[in-house]
Short mmCIF file of C-alpha atoms in Angstrom, two decimals:
data_model
loop_
_atom_site.label_atom_id
_atom_site.label_comp_id
_atom_site.label_asym_id
_atom_site.label_seq_id
_atom_site.Cartn_x
_atom_site.Cartn_y
_atom_site.Cartn_z
CA MET A 113 -0.01 0.00 0.02
CA ARG A 114 1.37 3.42 -0.96
CA GLN A 115 0.29 6.14 1.46
CA ALA A 116 0.35 9.91 0.96
CA HIS A 117 0.05 12.82 3.42
CA THR A 118 -0.98 16.38 2.87
CA VAL A 119 1.31 19.38 3.13
CA ASP A 120 0.02 20.30 6.61
CA GLN A 121 0.44 16.74 7.84
CA VAL A 122 4.01 16.64 6.58
CA ARG A 123 4.96 19.94 8.07
CA ALA A 124 3.51 19.02 11.46
CA ALA A 125 5.45 15.73 11.42
CA GLU A 126 8.68 17.38 10.34
CA SER A 127 8.30 19.98 13.10
CA GLU A 128 7.93 17.28 15.73
CA LEU A 129 10.84 15.24 14.47
CA ALA A 130 13.11 18.27 13.96
CA ALA A 131 12.61 19.23 17.61
CA THR A 132 14.45 15.98 18.61
CA LEU A 133 17.42 16.46 16.20
CA PRO A 134 20.30 18.87 15.69
CA GLU A 135 19.41 21.85 13.48
CA GLY A 136 19.57 21.07 9.75
CA THR A 137 19.56 17.30 10.14
CA LEU A 138 16.36 16.76 8.19
CA MET A 139 17.56 18.86 5.27
CA GLN A 140 20.87 16.98 5.21
CA ARG A 141 19.04 13.66 5.16
CA ALA A 142 16.90 14.83 2.26
CA ALA A 143 19.87 16.25 0.35
CA HIS A 144 21.97 13.09 0.70
CA GLY A 145 19.05 10.91 -0.34
CA LEU A 146 18.44 13.14 -3.35
CA ALA A 147 22.12 13.14 -4.36
CA HIS A 148 22.39 9.35 -4.22
CA ALA A 149 19.19 8.96 -6.28
CA VAL A 150 20.77 11.25 -8.90
CA LEU A 151 24.01 9.22 -8.83
CA ASP A 152 22.01 6.04 -9.35
CA LEU A 153 20.26 7.68 -12.32
CA LEU A 154 23.50 8.85 -13.83
CA GLY A 155 25.02 5.40 -13.47
CA PRO A 156 28.66 4.32 -13.13
CA GLY A 157 29.87 7.17 -15.34
CA ALA A 158 28.68 9.96 -13.05
CA TYR A 159 32.17 11.40 -12.62
CA GLY A 160 32.56 14.45 -14.87
CA ARG A 161 28.89 14.56 -15.89
CA ARG A 162 27.18 17.95 -15.86
CA VAL A 163 24.23 18.59 -13.51
CA LEU A 164 22.29 21.88 -13.50
CA LEU A 165 20.31 22.93 -10.46
CA LEU A 166 17.28 25.19 -10.99
CA VAL A 167 17.19 26.91 -7.63
CA GLY A 168 14.37 28.96 -6.14
CA SER A 169 14.40 31.02 -3.00
CA GLY A 170 13.01 28.48 -0.51
CA ASP A 171 14.03 25.30 1.26
CA ASN A 172 13.36 23.27 -1.87
CA GLY A 173 16.17 25.17 -3.50
CA GLY A 174 18.24 24.52 -0.39
CA ASP A 175 17.73 20.78 -0.81
CA ALA A 176 18.94 21.07 -4.39
CA LEU A 177 21.98 23.10 -3.40
CA LEU A 178 22.99 20.72 -0.59
CA ALA A 179 22.51 17.74 -2.89
CA GLY A 180 24.58 19.57 -5.48
CA ALA A 181 27.39 19.84 -2.91
CA VAL A 182 27.34 16.08 -2.35
CA LEU A 183 27.41 15.50 -6.15
CA ALA A 184 30.29 17.94 -6.61
CA ARG A 185 32.32 16.00 -3.98
CA ARG A 186 31.72 12.89 -6.07
CA GLY A 187 33.26 14.47 -9.18
CA VAL A 188 30.09 15.74 -10.85
CA SER A 189 30.28 19.17 -12.50
CA VAL A 190 27.50 21.11 -10.76
CA VAL A 191 26.11 24.54 -11.71
CA ALA A 192 23.27 26.22 -9.84
CA TRP A 193 21.07 28.54 -11.90
CA LEU A 194 19.73 30.98 -9.34
CA LEU A 195 16.22 32.05 -10.27
CA SER A 196 15.83 34.50 -7.41
CA ASP A 197 17.85 37.22 -5.66
CA ARG A 198 17.54 35.09 -2.52
CA ALA A 199 18.81 31.57 -2.11
CA HIS A 200 19.36 29.20 0.81
CA GLU A 201 22.62 30.56 2.36
CA ALA A 202 23.90 27.35 3.90
CA GLY A 203 23.19 25.51 0.67
CA LEU A 204 25.01 28.08 -1.40
CA ALA A 205 28.02 27.99 0.91
CA ALA A 206 28.15 24.17 0.83
CA LEU A 207 27.93 24.06 -2.98
CA ARG A 208 30.69 26.62 -3.50
CA ALA A 209 32.92 24.99 -0.89
CA SER A 210 32.55 21.68 -2.75
CA GLY A 211 33.57 23.13 -6.09
CA GLY A 212 30.15 23.84 -7.52
CA THR A 213 29.43 27.18 -9.25
CA THR A 214 26.43 29.48 -9.62
CA THR A 215 24.95 31.49 -12.45
CA THR A 216 22.00 33.78 -13.04
CA ARG A 217 21.55 32.94 -16.73
CA ALA A 218 21.29 29.89 -18.96
CA PRO A 219 24.52 27.91 -19.03
CA THR A 220 26.58 27.81 -22.20
CA GLN A 221 26.98 24.03 -22.00
CA ARG A 222 23.99 21.77 -22.13
CA PRO A 223 23.76 19.70 -18.93
CA ASP A 224 23.31 15.94 -18.71
CA LEU A 225 20.63 16.28 -16.02
CA VAL A 226 18.54 19.02 -14.43
CA LEU A 227 17.33 19.22 -10.82
CA ASP A 228 14.06 21.07 -10.32
CA GLY A 229 14.49 22.96 -7.04
CA VAL A 230 12.24 25.90 -8.02
CA VAL A 231 9.44 25.53 -5.49
CA GLY A 232 8.52 22.85 -2.98
CA ILE A 233 5.37 21.60 -1.32
CA GLY A 234 4.42 25.11 -0.28
CA GLY A 235 4.34 26.46 -3.81
CA ARG A 236 1.21 27.44 -5.66
CA PRO A 237 0.16 25.82 -8.97
CA GLY A 238 1.92 27.31 -11.99
CA LEU A 239 5.40 28.76 -12.57
CA ARG A 240 6.67 32.30 -12.76
CA PRO A 241 7.77 33.47 -16.23
CA ASP A 242 11.47 33.24 -15.43
CA ALA A 243 11.19 29.62 -14.21
CA ALA A 244 9.05 28.75 -17.25
CA ALA A 245 11.63 30.31 -19.56
CA ALA A 246 14.42 28.32 -17.90
CA LEU A 247 12.53 25.09 -18.44
CA ASP A 248 11.96 25.97 -22.09
CA ALA A 249 15.68 26.55 -22.51
CA LEU A 250 16.39 23.09 -21.09
CA ALA A 251 13.69 21.16 -22.95
CA GLY A 252 14.73 17.60 -23.70
CA VAL A 253 17.21 17.29 -20.83
CA PRO A 254 16.28 14.55 -18.28
CA LEU A 255 14.80 16.23 -15.20
CA VAL A 256 14.63 15.20 -11.55
CA ALA A 257 12.05 17.00 -9.39
CA VAL A 258 13.00 17.76 -5.81
CA ASP A 259 10.09 16.57 -3.57
CA THR A 260 7.37 17.44 -6.10
CA PRO A 261 7.40 18.84 -9.63
CA SER A 262 7.27 22.60 -9.41
CA GLY A 263 3.99 24.18 -10.42
CA ILE A 264 1.55 21.37 -9.50
CA ASP A 265 -1.08 21.38 -6.76
CA VAL A 266 0.49 19.11 -4.13
CA ASP A 267 -2.64 18.32 -2.12
CA THR A 268 -5.16 17.84 -4.92
CA GLY A 269 -3.10 16.41 -7.77
CA GLU A 270 -4.45 19.10 -10.13
CA LEU A 271 -2.39 20.81 -12.82
CA PRO A 272 -2.67 24.47 -13.80
CA THR A 273 -4.50 25.00 -17.06
CA ASP A 274 -3.19 28.44 -17.97
CA THR A 275 0.46 28.40 -16.76
CA PRO A 276 3.35 25.94 -17.18
CA HIS A 277 4.47 23.29 -14.69
CA VAL A 278 7.32 20.81 -14.48
CA ARG A 279 7.09 17.35 -16.02
CA ALA A 280 9.72 15.19 -14.36
CA ASP A 281 11.36 11.94 -15.40
CA LEU A 282 12.02 11.17 -11.72
CA THR A 283 10.69 12.77 -8.52
CA VAL A 284 12.69 12.28 -5.34
CA THR A 285 10.41 12.97 -2.42
CA PHE A 286 11.09 13.13 1.33
CA GLY A 287 9.56 11.59 4.39
CA THR A 288 6.29 10.38 2.80
CA LEU A 289 4.50 10.56 -0.48
CA LYS A 290 2.19 13.50 -1.14
CA PRO A 291 -1.26 13.24 -2.79
CA ALA A 292 0.10 14.59 -6.06
CA HIS A 293 2.41 11.58 -6.34
CA LEU A 294 -0.63 9.25 -6.43
CA VAL A 295 -3.43 11.35 -7.84
CA ASP A 296 -3.68 12.07 -11.55
CA PRO A 297 -3.08 14.18 -13.51
CA ALA A 298 -0.14 15.43 -11.37
CA ALA A 299 1.00 11.86 -10.74
CA ALA A 300 1.78 11.52 -14.42
CA ALA A 301 3.84 14.75 -14.26
CA ALA A 302 5.95 13.27 -11.42
CA GLY A 303 7.34 10.40 -13.50
CA ALA A 304 8.94 7.61 -11.43
CA VAL A 305 8.78 8.43 -7.70
CA HIS A 306 11.62 7.61 -5.27
CA LEU A 307 10.96 8.05 -1.54
CA VAL A 308 13.74 9.08 0.83
CA ASP A 309 13.02 8.03 4.40
CA LEU A 310 13.57 10.89 6.87
CA GLY A 311 12.26 9.04 9.95
CA LEU A 312 8.82 10.76 9.93
CA GLY A 313 6.91 7.48 10.38
CA PRO A 314 6.14 7.77 14.13
CA TYR A 315 4.94 11.37 13.71
CA LEU A 316 2.65 10.93 10.75
CA PRO A 317 -1.14 10.64 11.21
CA ALA A 318 -3.44 8.45 9.12
CA PRO A 319 -2.71 9.04 5.42
CA ALA A 320 -4.89 11.35 3.36
CA VAL A 321 -4.61 9.06 0.30
CA GLU A 322 -3.87 5.37 -0.11
CA ALA A 323 -3.17 3.50 -3.34
CA LEU A 324 -3.22 -0.24 -3.78
CA GLN A 325 -0.10 -1.81 -5.27
CA PRO A 326 0.10 -5.18 -7.08
CA VAL A 327 1.09 -7.00 -3.92
CA ASP A 328 -1.95 -5.58 -2.09
CA VAL A 329 -4.32 -6.65 -4.86
CA THR A 330 -2.80 -10.13 -4.81
CA ALA A 331 -3.44 -10.40 -1.08
CA LEU A 332 -7.11 -9.39 -1.56
CA LEU A 333 -7.84 -11.92 -4.32
CA PRO A 334 -9.74 -15.02 -3.12
CA ARG A 335 -7.88 -18.28 -3.55
CA PRO A 336 -9.83 -21.41 -4.52
CA THR A 337 -9.81 -24.17 -1.93
CA ALA A 338 -9.32 -27.86 -2.73
CA ASP A 339 -13.11 -28.46 -2.86
CA ALA A 340 -13.90 -25.33 -4.98
CA GLN A 341 -16.11 -25.74 -8.03
CA LYS A 342 -17.70 -23.46 -10.63
CA TYR A 343 -20.69 -22.46 -8.53
CA SER A 344 -18.71 -21.81 -5.33
CA ARG A 345 -16.30 -19.59 -7.32
CA GLY A 346 -19.16 -17.59 -8.77
CA VAL A 347 -20.96 -17.42 -12.11
CA VAL A 348 -21.05 -14.24 -14.22
CA GLY A 349 -23.70 -13.59 -16.83
CA VAL A 350 -22.99 -11.48 -19.91
CA ARG A 351 -25.65 -9.66 -21.92
CA ALA A 352 -23.65 -7.45 -24.28
CA GLY A 353 -23.09 -6.95 -27.99
CA SER A 354 -25.53 -7.07 -30.88
CA ALA A 355 -25.61 -7.90 -34.60
CA ALA A 356 -24.40 -4.30 -35.20
CA TYR A 357 -21.72 -4.49 -32.51
CA PRO A 358 -20.67 -8.12 -32.07
CA GLY A 359 -17.14 -7.23 -30.90
CA ALA A 360 -18.51 -5.68 -27.73
CA GLY A 361 -20.10 -9.01 -26.74
CA LEU A 362 -17.00 -11.04 -27.63
CA LEU A 363 -14.72 -8.70 -25.67
CA SER A 364 -17.03 -8.75 -22.65
CA VAL A 365 -17.12 -12.55 -22.65
CA ALA A 366 -13.33 -12.76 -23.08
CA GLY A 367 -12.82 -10.36 -20.16
CA ALA A 368 -15.21 -12.29 -17.92
CA GLY A 369 -13.42 -15.50 -18.79
CA CYS A 370 -10.04 -14.07 -17.75
CA GLY A 371 -11.33 -13.16 -14.30
CA LEU A 372 -11.94 -15.19 -11.16
CA ALA A 373 -15.39 -16.48 -12.03
CA GLY A 374 -15.96 -20.25 -12.06
CA MET A 375 -18.27 -20.08 -15.11
CA VAL A 376 -19.47 -17.54 -17.67
CA ARG A 377 -22.95 -17.48 -19.23
CA TYR A 378 -23.92 -15.56 -22.39
CA VAL A 379 -27.56 -14.63 -22.90
CA GLY A 380 -27.39 -11.84 -25.50
CA ASP A 381 -28.00 -11.50 -29.22
CA ASP A 382 -28.32 -14.72 -31.31
CA VAL A 383 -25.66 -13.57 -33.82
CA VAL A 384 -23.24 -12.86 -31.04
CA ARG A 385 -24.11 -16.11 -29.26
CA ASP A 386 -22.98 -18.06 -32.32
CA LEU A 387 -19.70 -16.15 -32.39
CA VAL A 388 -19.20 -16.72 -28.66
CA ARG A 389 -19.77 -20.43 -29.04
CA ALA A 390 -17.20 -20.58 -31.86
CA GLN A 391 -14.53 -18.64 -30.05
CA HIS A 392 -15.33 -19.49 -26.40
CA PRO A 393 -16.79 -23.01 -26.33
CA GLU A 394 -16.50 -23.10 -22.53
CA VAL A 395 -19.16 -20.37 -22.19
CA VAL A 396 -22.69 -21.69 -21.52
CA GLY A 397 -26.21 -20.31 -21.87
CA ALA A 398 -28.94 -19.07 -19.52
CA GLY A 399 -29.06 -20.09 -15.88
CA ARG A 400 -28.34 -18.79 -12.43
CA VAL A 401 -25.66 -16.19 -11.99
CA GLN A 402 -24.15 -14.14 -9.15
CA ALA A 403 -23.22 -11.06 -11.22
CA TRP A 404 -24.20 -9.54 -14.54
CA VAL A 405 -22.35 -7.65 -17.25
CA VAL A 406 -25.00 -5.69 -19.15
CA GLY A 407 -24.90 -3.10 -21.88
CA SER A 408 -21.78 -2.66 -23.98
CA GLY A 409 -22.83 -2.72 -27.67
CA SER A 410 -26.33 -3.96 -26.92
CA GLY A 411 -27.98 -1.70 -29.43
CA ASP A 412 -28.44 1.80 -30.74
CA GLY A 413 -30.52 3.06 -27.79
#
């Protein structure tokens, strides 16, 4: 089960945990987790590769800068494109001390990877014109979002309709997933999602959103016992398709036969019934059923 928490829930949990730790510990955990996810993405040849940080004025930009410092110490060429007059001071100092550089304009060399540290979970949907222009200049370069893609609605999973937003290849998020990582359409803009554990678990309340994963679905599926037979496993009846739309009936029967039902009955159109018998001889006619599939392609009405 994948669980997501709202911005307010995350901030409350971070505040409680931070009170038990030395100052800056949570940001360092996030930055190191982010850096190592980037190194994994770059692969064995990370040394000498070029990574560009898009840095906003908040803590999200600070995460990117501190991660950039870790990358620079591993031999990555790191440049931070500062999109604001203000930037996280400790992050800037760490990056420069590690050999990274900063700029206020588009770099002359195209990077191998971009880190989106424009805005974090506190940002509003949409991007400012300068951030949107920076993304346009870097179109086509693989992009890693820091915590969430900039410009999306973190709590609702909605995307702005009249302003740009980031579409990431990978999102590295911290502490817990946020609703936008699981709820479309923003989930599609997040790309693959990697979670960095910050130790928030004991401080998080019940999740705001839960999403079943394949292993969860597998656990929920009933498993036939040794004495199971077609009636105990359930019988599904199909009344779908017509002479005008025979494919709808055939597809419905095929889908029902691929499920968990012990038997499938078809009681629809005579033309479709003949086709069903030819292609699915195991399907039988009228009789008792536990569930019905009705409608698809049944007629023009």
